[in-house]
Amino acid sequence: MAENTLTMPRQAGMGAIPTAKGVTFRVWAPHAEKVYVIGSFNNWNETSAPLVSEQNGYWSVDVPEAKKGDEYRYLIHGPAGPLSRIDPYARKVTNAAGNGIIYEPQAFDWVIMISTWLRGMSLSFTKCTSAPLTLKRRDARGRLKAP
């Protein structure tokens, strides 16, 4: 990956943020001297994707070669030397001590997740076209309770 393909990002948020032109990586490392993102998209090269300091403890970079499904970590150079760290904002990981995985948050089906979670609870959803989602409480026999 050529360094001239990396740009200062304009994305809000933290972690790995997929965009139409690649992925924006953003991390808070206030005591870092240099920060790099390493991953499967750059063959774990420790110098090809430097993050740019935003002068407030935040570091970020746009990486056009990175895509959903790629694994990554941050290589943070500080007073104690280089540290390889998993992204604290990673939305998906290989395991607790492994790598972050670039993941599109909109790909998650929240309706299925919430309905599965609610099966064991005494709550129900009522969908109305004129108002947002409404929660109603039910008693142990399934009768609606007053709000």
Coordinates of C-alpha atoms in Angstrom, one line a residue:
M1 CA 0.0 0.0 0.0
A2 CA 1.4 3.4 -1.0
E3 CA 1.5 6.0 1.7
N4 CA 0.1 8.6 -0.6
T5 CA -3.3 6.7 -0.7
L6 CA -3.8 7.4 3.0
T7 CA -5.7 10.5 3.8
M8 CA -6.9 12.5 6.9
P9 CA -10.4 11.1 7.6
R10 CA -13.6 13.1 7.8
Q11 CA -15.7 10.4 9.5
A12 CA -17.2 10.7 12.9
G13 CA -17.0 7.8 15.4
M14 CA -14.4 5.5 16.8
G15 CA -12.9 2.2 15.7
A16 CA -13.1 0.8 12.2
I17 CA -15.7 2.7 10.2
P18 CA -16.5 1.3 6.8
T19 CA -17.1 3.9 4.1
A20 CA -17.8 4.0 0.4
K21 CA -14.0 4.5 -0.2
G22 CA -12.6 2.0 2.2
V23 CA -12.4 2.1 6.0
T24 CA -11.7 5.0 8.5
F25 CA -9.7 3.9 11.6
R26 CA -9.9 6.1 14.6
V27 CA -8.5 5.5 18.1
W28 CA -7.8 7.5 21.3
A29 CA -4.1 7.1 22.3
P30 CA -3.2 10.4 24.2
H31 CA 0.3 9.4 25.1
A32 CA 1.3 7.8 21.8
E33 CA 4.1 9.1 19.7
K34 CA 3.1 7.2 16.6
V35 CA 0.1 4.9 15.8
Y36 CA -0.2 2.5 12.9
V37 CA -3.1 0.2 11.9
I38 CA -1.9 -3.3 10.9
G39 CA -4.1 -6.0 9.4
S40 CA -4.8 -8.5 6.7
F41 CA -5.4 -5.6 4.2
N42 CA -1.7 -4.6 4.4
N43 CA -0.2 -8.1 5.2
W44 CA 0.4 -6.9 8.8
N45 CA 2.9 -4.4 7.6
E46 CA 3.9 -2.3 10.7
T47 CA 4.6 0.9 8.9
S48 CA 2.4 1.1 5.8
A49 CA -0.7 2.7 7.5
P50 CA 0.3 5.5 9.9
L51 CA -2.5 7.3 11.7
V52 CA -2.5 11.1 11.8
S53 CA -2.6 12.8 15.1
E54 CA -5.7 15.1 15.5
Q55 CA -3.8 17.0 18.3
N56 CA -6.3 16.0 20.9
G57 CA -5.3 12.4 21.8
Y58 CA -7.2 11.0 18.8
W59 CA -5.5 9.4 15.8
S60 CA -7.1 8.5 12.5
V61 CA -6.6 7.5 8.9
D62 CA -8.6 6.5 5.9
V63 CA -7.4 3.2 4.3
P64 CA -8.9 2.6 0.9
E65 CA -7.5 -1.0 0.7
A66 CA -9.3 -2.1 3.9
K67 CA -12.7 -3.8 3.6
K68 CA -15.4 -5.5 5.6
G69 CA -14.2 -8.8 7.0
D70 CA -10.5 -7.8 7.2
E71 CA -8.7 -8.4 10.6
Y72 CA -6.8 -5.5 12.2
R73 CA -5.0 -4.2 15.3
Y74 CA -3.3 -1.0 16.3
L75 CA 0.4 -0.7 16.8
I76 CA 0.9 2.1 19.3
H77 CA 4.4 3.6 19.8
G78 CA 4.8 5.3 23.2
P79 CA 7.3 6.0 25.9
A80 CA 7.3 2.3 26.9
G81 CA 7.9 1.1 23.3
P82 CA 5.6 -0.3 20.7
L83 CA 2.4 -2.1 21.9
S84 CA 0.1 -4.1 19.6
R85 CA -3.5 -3.6 20.8
I86 CA -6.9 -4.8 19.7
D87 CA -9.3 -2.0 19.0
P88 CA -11.4 -1.2 22.1
Y89 CA -14.2 -0.1 19.8
A90 CA -14.1 -3.3 17.5
R91 CA -17.7 -4.4 16.7
K92 CA -16.5 -7.9 16.0
V93 CA -13.4 -9.8 17.2
T94 CA -11.7 -13.1 16.6
N95 CA -11.5 -13.6 20.4
A96 CA -11.0 -11.5 23.5
A97 CA -7.2 -11.3 23.0
G98 CA -7.2 -11.6 19.2
N99 CA -7.8 -9.2 16.4
G100 CA -10.7 -6.8 15.5
I101 CA -12.7 -7.6 12.4
I102 CA -14.0 -4.8 10.2
Y103 CA -17.8 -5.0 10.5
E104 CA -20.7 -3.1 9.1
P105 CA -23.0 -2.2 12.0
Q106 CA -26.0 -1.9 9.7
A107 CA -25.6 -5.5 8.7
F108 CA -26.8 -6.7 12.1
D109 CA -30.5 -7.6 12.2
W110 CA -31.7 -5.8 15.4
V111 CA -35.3 -6.9 14.9
I112 CA -34.4 -10.6 15.2
M113 CA -32.1 -9.9 18.1
I114 CA -34.7 -7.9 20.0
S115 CA -37.5 -10.3 19.3
T116 CA -35.4 -13.3 20.5
W117 CA -34.5 -11.4 23.6
L118 CA -38.1 -10.5 24.3
R119 CA -39.5 -14.0 24.0
G120 CA -38.6 -14.7 27.6
M121 CA -39.9 -11.3 28.9
S122 CA -43.3 -9.9 29.6
L123 CA -43.0 -7.2 27.0
S124 CA -44.6 -6.9 23.6
F125 CA -44.1 -4.5 20.6
T126 CA -47.0 -2.7 19.0
K127 CA -46.1 -1.1 15.6
C128 CA -48.0 1.9 14.6
T129 CA -47.6 3.8 11.3
S130 CA -48.3 7.2 13.0
A131 CA -45.9 6.8 15.9
P132 CA -42.5 5.2 16.6
L133 CA -42.2 1.7 18.2
T134 CA -44.3 1.4 21.4
L135 CA -43.5 -0.9 24.3
K136 CA -46.4 -2.2 26.4
R137 CA -46.0 -4.2 29.6
R138 CA -47.9 -7.4 30.2
D139 CA -48.6 -9.2 33.5
A140 CA -47.8 -12.9 34.1
R141 CA -51.0 -14.0 32.4
G142 CA -50.3 -12.0 29.2
R143 CA -52.8 -9.2 29.9
L144 CA -51.7 -5.6 29.1
K145 CA -50.8 -3.5 32.2
A146 CA -51.5 0.1 32.6
P147 CA -48.5 2.3 31.9

